[in-house]
Structures are given as C-alpha cells and as structure tokens.
Amino acid sequence: MLIIKDFMFNLLFSAVILVFGWWFSSVIGRWFQRAVNLSAHIDATVVPMLKSLIVWSIRIFTSIAVLSRFGVQTASIIAVLGAAGLAIGLALQGTLQNIAAGIMLLLLRPIRVGEYISLKTSEEGVIQEVGLFLTKIIQPDGIHLSLPNSMVWNSTITNFSRNTTRRVDIPVFLRYEDDIELAIQLIMDVVLSNKYLLKDPEPLVKVVDFRELAIVVNIRAWSNTTTYWDFRWCLYNEVWKVLRKNGFKSPIVVRELSN
C-alpha cells in the first residue's frame, strides 16, 4: 500500500512538474521575444530560431526531471536520447538538412526579416521569418509562402533590399524619322525633375540599340531602394506624356501583304 502511495505521489508531482515546465517554457519564450523586439541591436531574423531553442531546451530538462522522479538514471536518459537521436537523424535526413540550412542562413545572413528577395526557383516576396525548419515569405499578392530552409539555402538568392540604392533602367522606343536629340533632351528633363532621383550617380539617357522598326533610348537613373517603384512608375508615366505632347509617336509595325 505504501508503494502505491509513493507511486501516486511521484506521478502527481511529476505531472505538476511537467505542466509547470511546459507553461514556464512558453512564458520564457514570450518574454524573450518581447525583450529582443525592444532591442535595436538584435536582428529580428534570429529571434524565431533562438526562441524555439530556448523553449525546447527547458522542456527537455523538464522531461529529464520527470523521468528522474521514477528512478531513471541521467546517464541512461542521455544514452537513450543519443540512440534515439541517431535513429531519428537517419530517418529524417531532410528535416536535419532544413535545420542545418536554417543555421547557415542565420550565420551568413544572405536574407533578413523585411527584405524582398527572389529565388532561382521563381519564388519571391518579403521575408517574414526564418524558423528552425521553414522560411516564411509574403508574396507581392499577399499570399503566405512557406519554404523548407534547405530549398532557400540551395537556391540562388537575389536580394533586392540589401543595398540602400537601386538603378532604374527603362527603354524608350523611337521612330527613325524622329528628332533623337530633342527626345533625349525631353526625357532628361523629366528625369532631372523627378523628386525620387539621386543626383549621384549621374543619370544617363543614351541610344543603346537599333531595332528593325525603332531606335532604343535607355534611361539609366538611381533612386533609394524604398522609392524604387515610385520612381520607375513616375518615369514611365511622365516620359510618355512629354513625348506625346511634343509630337512623338510610338513605332507602329506595318506589314505589307502581297496578293
């Protein structure tokens, strides 16, 4: 009877430890996330993975403490965990690759939370989170995309947000009978008057190609990364308006059909 009472007491006490440990790990995880969010010196990219490591470390120690209440030796627990870890590692090689890739993404920092990236496999969007297994991306149309970390790590990453400035390249097609010098001057005036333009590097408007039906004039100008799309859209709109106002027309494809 005494043995049953001891067993029931250990069972009840172990349940309390387990519940408290799980609750405490969640509290510590939330506290850690709030604390690092208040700090300007910690990159938000590393927060999800560090939070997961802290939470699960507490839960593992809690589980070991519960098992020790029933007389299970710590050395035995470590041996069992080692054997189980080996078996799980062999069975879940892809999952471990994701963990390793996530660690490399955090160490080398090719991507960070809030940056707009594009992968060689055509996925693109704003980085929302780099977790222990998945990288979460918000696509331009608002769709949430979750990618395995190994897929991101093994892909060519184009980061559009890392540099503070970006170059805008816009081709303008003119007819061969048009006054090219006048067109270039009108386009340059539009570029120089734009509020998003960076004066250094100096903007360029040059003839870059001769096509079958048109001369190609290229606009090359720089803006801040945060205003890149505003700058690009403004140029498309204003260049077209000023050229049309001064009598320039778009090259029209004319094909003669013989009878």
GROMACS .gro file of C-alpha atoms in nm:
model
  259
    1MET     CA    1   0.000   0.000   0.000
    2LEU     CA    2   0.286   0.234   0.086
    3ILE     CA    3   0.448   0.161  -0.253
    4ILE     CA    4   0.123   0.254  -0.430
    5LYS     CA    5   0.101   0.577  -0.233
    6ASP     CA    6   0.461   0.666  -0.320
    7PHE     CA    7   0.396   0.588  -0.684
    8MET     CA    8   0.081   0.801  -0.691
    9PHE     CA    9   0.264   1.086  -0.517
   10ASN     CA   10   0.550   1.068  -0.767
   11LEU     CA   11   0.301   1.053  -1.054
   12LEU     CA   12   0.112   1.356  -0.928
   13PHE     CA   13   0.429   1.552  -0.853
   14SER     CA   14   0.574   1.462  -1.193
   15ALA     CA   15   0.257   1.580  -1.365
   16VAL     CA   16   0.284   1.911  -1.181
   17ILE     CA   17   0.650   1.946  -1.285
   18LEU     CA   18   0.563   1.863  -1.645
   19VAL     CA   19   0.274   2.109  -1.665
   20PHE     CA   20   0.473   2.379  -1.490
   21GLY     CA   21   0.777   2.320  -1.716
   22TRP     CA   22   0.567   2.346  -2.033
   23TRP     CA   23   0.395   2.660  -1.904
   24PHE     CA   24   0.723   2.813  -1.786
   25SER     CA   25   0.893   2.744  -2.123
   26SER     CA   26   0.609   2.923  -2.306
   27VAL     CA   27   0.630   3.221  -2.068
   28ILE     CA   28   1.008   3.243  -2.111
   29GLY     CA   29   0.967   3.218  -2.490
   30ARG     CA   30   0.717   3.505  -2.498
   31TRP     CA   31   0.929   3.712  -2.259
   32PHE     CA   32   1.239   3.655  -2.473
   33GLN     CA   33   1.057   3.760  -2.791
   34ARG     CA   34   0.924   4.079  -2.630
   35ALA     CA   35   1.267   4.161  -2.485
   36VAL     CA   36   1.455   4.125  -2.814
   37ASN     CA   37   1.187   4.319  -3.002
   38LEU     CA   38   1.266   4.616  -2.778
   39SER     CA   39   1.636   4.597  -2.862
   40ALA     CA   40   1.772   4.766  -3.174
   41HIS     CA   41   2.092   4.558  -3.161
   42ILE     CA   42   1.934   4.215  -3.222
   43ASP     CA   43   1.837   4.114  -3.576
   44ALA     CA   44   1.473   4.004  -3.591
   45THR     CA   45   1.575   3.721  -3.825
   46VAL     CA   46   1.737   3.517  -3.546
   47VAL     CA   47   1.450   3.558  -3.296
   48PRO     CA   48   1.223   3.265  -3.402
   49MET     CA   49   1.504   3.009  -3.400
   50LEU     CA   50   1.652   3.129  -3.070
   51LYS     CA   51   1.305   3.126  -2.915
   52SER     CA   52   1.248   2.767  -3.029
   53LEU     CA   53   1.585   2.657  -2.890
   54ILE     CA   54   1.518   2.818  -2.551
   55VAL     CA   55   1.166   2.677  -2.524
   56TRP     CA   56   1.260   2.321  -2.617
   57SER     CA   57   1.572   2.323  -2.401
   58ILE     CA   58   1.355   2.398  -2.097
   59ARG     CA   59   1.106   2.129  -2.198
   60ILE     CA   60   1.380   1.866  -2.242
   61PHE     CA   61   1.524   1.942  -1.897
   62THR     CA   62   1.171   1.923  -1.757
   63SER     CA   63   1.119   1.581  -1.913
   64ILE     CA   64   1.451   1.459  -1.769
   65ALA     CA   65   1.348   1.587  -1.424
   66VAL     CA   66   1.017   1.399  -1.453
   67LEU     CA   67   1.190   1.076  -1.550
   68SER     CA   68   1.437   1.111  -1.263
   69ARG     CA   69   1.142   1.108  -1.020
   70PHE     CA   70   1.082   0.748  -1.124
   71GLY     CA   71   1.442   0.645  -1.067
   72VAL     CA   72   1.562   0.665  -1.426
   73GLN     CA   73   1.935   0.748  -1.426
   74THR     CA   74   2.052   1.056  -1.617
   75ALA     CA   75   2.325   0.856  -1.792
   76SER     CA   76   2.063   0.614  -1.917
   77ILE     CA   77   1.849   0.900  -2.040
   78ILE     CA   78   2.140   1.052  -2.230
   79ALA     CA   79   2.223   0.712  -2.383
   80VAL     CA   80   1.862   0.661  -2.488
   81LEU     CA   81   1.842   1.013  -2.630
   82GLY     CA   82   2.166   0.956  -2.820
   83ALA     CA   83   2.043   0.631  -2.971
   84ALA     CA   84   1.703   0.783  -3.049
   85GLY     CA   85   1.872   1.088  -3.199
   86LEU     CA   86   2.080   0.871  -3.427
   87ALA     CA   87   1.779   0.671  -3.542
   88ILE     CA   88   1.570   0.983  -3.594
   89GLY     CA   89   1.860   1.152  -3.774
   90LEU     CA   90   1.887   0.867  -4.021
   91ALA     CA   91   1.512   0.863  -4.076
   92LEU     CA   92   1.474   1.239  -4.106
   93GLN     CA   93   1.777   1.345  -4.306
   94GLY     CA   94   1.575   1.603  -4.497
   95THR     CA   95   1.450   1.761  -4.175
   96LEU     CA   96   1.802   1.783  -4.035
   97GLN     CA   97   1.913   1.944  -4.362
   98ASN     CA   98   1.649   2.211  -4.303
   99ILE     CA   99   1.781   2.275  -3.952
  100ALA     CA  100   2.139   2.298  -4.076
  101ALA     CA  101   2.032   2.526  -4.362
  102GLY     CA  102   1.840   2.747  -4.119
  103ILE     CA  103   2.151   2.782  -3.901
  104MET     CA  104   2.362   2.875  -4.205
  105LEU     CA  105   2.102   3.131  -4.315
  106LEU     CA  106   2.121   3.291  -3.971
  107LEU     CA  107   2.500   3.284  -3.954
  108LEU     CA  108   2.580   3.414  -4.304
  109ARG     CA  109   2.273   3.642  -4.330
  110PRO     CA  110   2.200   3.632  -4.706
  111ILE     CA  111   1.842   3.722  -4.608
  112ARG     CA  112   1.685   3.913  -4.320
  113VAL     CA  113   1.333   3.978  -4.199
  114GLY     CA  114   1.168   4.255  -4.401
  115GLU     CA  115   1.389   4.214  -4.709
  116TYR     CA  116   1.245   4.148  -5.055
  117ILE     CA  117   1.411   3.851  -5.224
  118SER     CA  118   1.375   3.633  -5.531
  119LEU     CA  119   1.488   3.271  -5.562
  120LYS     CA  120   1.616   3.093  -5.870
  121THR     CA  121   1.311   2.867  -5.847
  122SER     CA  122   1.094   3.180  -5.912
  123GLU     CA  123   0.955   3.227  -5.559
  124GLU     CA  124   0.977   3.586  -5.439
  125GLY     CA  125   0.845   3.811  -5.166
  126VAL     CA  126   0.922   3.975  -4.831
  127ILE     CA  127   1.092   3.761  -4.566
  128GLN     CA  128   0.862   3.726  -4.265
  129GLU     CA  129   1.051   3.464  -4.062
  130VAL     CA  130   1.347   3.226  -4.077
  131GLY     CA  131   1.249   2.944  -3.844
  132LEU     CA  132   1.405   2.616  -3.735
  133PHE     CA  133   1.261   2.428  -4.034
  134LEU     CA  134   1.086   2.678  -4.261
  135THR     CA  135   1.141   3.019  -4.416
  136LYS     CA  136   0.817   3.217  -4.440
  137ILE     CA  137   0.767   3.465  -4.724
  138ILE     CA  138   0.484   3.706  -4.804
  139GLN     CA  139   0.444   3.729  -5.182
  140PRO     CA  140   0.359   4.058  -5.358
  141ASP     CA  141  -0.005   3.949  -5.397
  142GLY     CA  142  -0.035   3.890  -5.021
  143ILE     CA  143  -0.013   3.509  -5.034
  144HIS     CA  144   0.179   3.344  -4.749
  145LEU     CA  145   0.452   3.107  -4.869
  146SER     CA  146   0.642   2.857  -4.651
  147LEU     CA  147   0.962   2.710  -4.793
  148PRO     CA  148   1.198   2.447  -4.645
  149ASN     CA  149   1.518   2.614  -4.530
  150SER     CA  150   1.726   2.378  -4.745
  151MET     CA  151   1.539   2.494  -5.056
  152VAL     CA  152   1.625   2.856  -4.981
  153TRP     CA  153   1.987   2.780  -4.888
  154ASN     CA  154   2.049   2.571  -5.202
  155SER     CA  155   1.896   2.830  -5.435
  156THR     CA  156   2.046   3.140  -5.590
  157ILE     CA  157   1.911   3.430  -5.381
  158THR     CA  158   1.857   3.774  -5.534
  159ASN     CA  159   1.819   4.029  -5.255
  160PHE     CA  160   1.652   4.350  -5.373
  161SER     CA  161   1.658   4.522  -5.034
  162ARG     CA  162   2.014   4.476  -4.908
  163ASN     CA  163   2.158   4.785  -5.078
  164THR     CA  164   2.018   5.128  -4.999
  165THR     CA  165   2.009   5.239  -5.365
  166ARG     CA  166   1.889   5.082  -5.690
  167ARG     CA  167   1.924   5.167  -6.057
  168VAL     CA  168   1.624   5.214  -6.283
  169ASP     CA  169   1.663   5.106  -6.647
  170ILE     CA  170   1.380   5.198  -6.884
  171PRO     CA  171   1.391   5.151  -7.264
  172VAL     CA  172   1.214   5.409  -7.481
  173PHE     CA  173   1.138   5.320  -7.844
  174LEU     CA  174   1.152   5.599  -8.104
  175ARG     CA  175   1.097   5.606  -8.479
  176TYR     CA  176   1.391   5.656  -8.716
  177GLU     CA  177   1.238   5.978  -8.851
  178ASP     CA  178   1.210   6.131  -8.502
  179ASP     CA  179   1.445   6.402  -8.372
  180ILE     CA  180   1.654   6.185  -8.140
  181GLU     CA  181   1.847   6.473  -7.982
  182LEU     CA  182   1.524   6.650  -7.892
  183ALA     CA  183   1.376   6.328  -7.750
  184ILE     CA  184   1.684   6.269  -7.535
  185GLN     CA  185   1.671   6.625  -7.403
  186LEU     CA  186   1.299   6.599  -7.319
  187ILE     CA  187   1.350   6.266  -7.143
  188MET     CA  188   1.648   6.400  -6.947
  189ASP     CA  189   1.443   6.699  -6.830
  190VAL     CA  190   1.176   6.462  -6.700
  191VAL     CA  191   1.435   6.253  -6.517
  192LEU     CA  192   1.609   6.552  -6.358
  193SER     CA  193   1.281   6.699  -6.236
  194ASN     CA  194   1.173   6.382  -6.057
  195LYS     CA  195   1.178   6.410  -5.677
  196TYR     CA  196   1.293   6.049  -5.630
  197LEU     CA  197   1.609   6.092  -5.840
  198LEU     CA  198   1.953   6.063  -5.680
  199LYS     CA  199   2.195   6.306  -5.844
  200ASP     CA  200   2.490   6.076  -5.769
  201PRO     CA  201   2.550   5.863  -5.973
  202GLU     CA  202   2.458   6.097  -6.255
  203PRO     CA  203   2.157   5.989  -6.465
  204LEU     CA  204   2.210   5.892  -6.828
  205VAL     CA  205   1.983   5.892  -7.133
  206LYS     CA  206   2.158   5.728  -7.429
  207VAL     CA  207   2.087   5.547  -7.755
  208VAL     CA  208   2.166   5.181  -7.688
  209ASP     CA  209   2.026   4.982  -7.982
  210PHE     CA  210   1.891   4.994  -8.336
  211ARG     CA  211   1.597   4.766  -8.400
  212GLU     CA  212   1.420   4.687  -8.723
  213LEU     CA  213   1.148   4.945  -8.664
  214ALA     CA  214   1.278   5.160  -8.380
  215ILE     CA  215   1.573   5.327  -8.214
  216VAL     CA  216   1.609   5.226  -7.847
  217VAL     CA  217   1.694   5.501  -7.599
  218ASN     CA  218   1.774   5.381  -7.247
  219ILE     CA  219   1.707   5.574  -6.926
  220ARG     CA  220   1.956   5.487  -6.651
  221ALA     CA  221   1.899   5.661  -6.317
  222TRP     CA  222   1.935   5.586  -5.946
  223SER     CA  223   1.698   5.617  -5.652
  224ASN     CA  224   1.669   5.494  -5.296
  225THR     CA  225   1.556   5.133  -5.269
  226THR     CA  226   1.249   5.238  -5.070
  227THR     CA  227   1.130   5.465  -5.354
  228TYR     CA  228   1.243   5.250  -5.646
  229TRP     CA  229   0.895   5.156  -5.772
  230ASP     CA  230   0.755   5.506  -5.723
  231PHE     CA  231   1.044   5.642  -5.928
  232ARG     CA  232   1.001   5.381  -6.201
  233TRP     CA  233   0.626   5.432  -6.236
  234CYS     CA  234   0.663   5.810  -6.241
  235LEU     CA  235   0.917   5.792  -6.522
  236TYR     CA  236   0.701   5.566  -6.735
  237ASN     CA  237   0.406   5.799  -6.692
  238GLU     CA  238   0.585   6.134  -6.734
  239VAL     CA  239   0.812   6.032  -7.025
  240TRP     CA  240   0.517   5.910  -7.228
  241LYS     CA  241   0.320   6.228  -7.161
  242VAL     CA  242   0.602   6.466  -7.254
  243LEU     CA  243   0.688   6.276  -7.573
  244ARG     CA  244   0.329   6.264  -7.688
  245LYS     CA  245   0.287   6.634  -7.608
  246ASN     CA  246   0.581   6.715  -7.837
  247GLY     CA  247   0.453   6.508  -8.127
  248PHE     CA  248   0.645   6.185  -8.082
  249LYS     CA  249   0.464   5.863  -8.166
  250SER     CA  250   0.533   5.501  -8.081
  251PRO     CA  251   0.678   5.291  -8.364
  252ILE     CA  252   0.399   5.101  -8.537
  253VAL     CA  253   0.456   4.766  -8.701
  254VAL     CA  254   0.346   4.784  -9.067
  255ARG     CA  255   0.345   4.466  -9.274
  256GLU     CA  256   0.273   4.452  -9.645
  257LEU     CA  257   0.077   4.153  -9.765
  258SER     CA  258   0.117   4.057 -10.129
  259ASN     CA  259  -0.174   3.914 -10.327
   0.00000   0.00000   0.00000
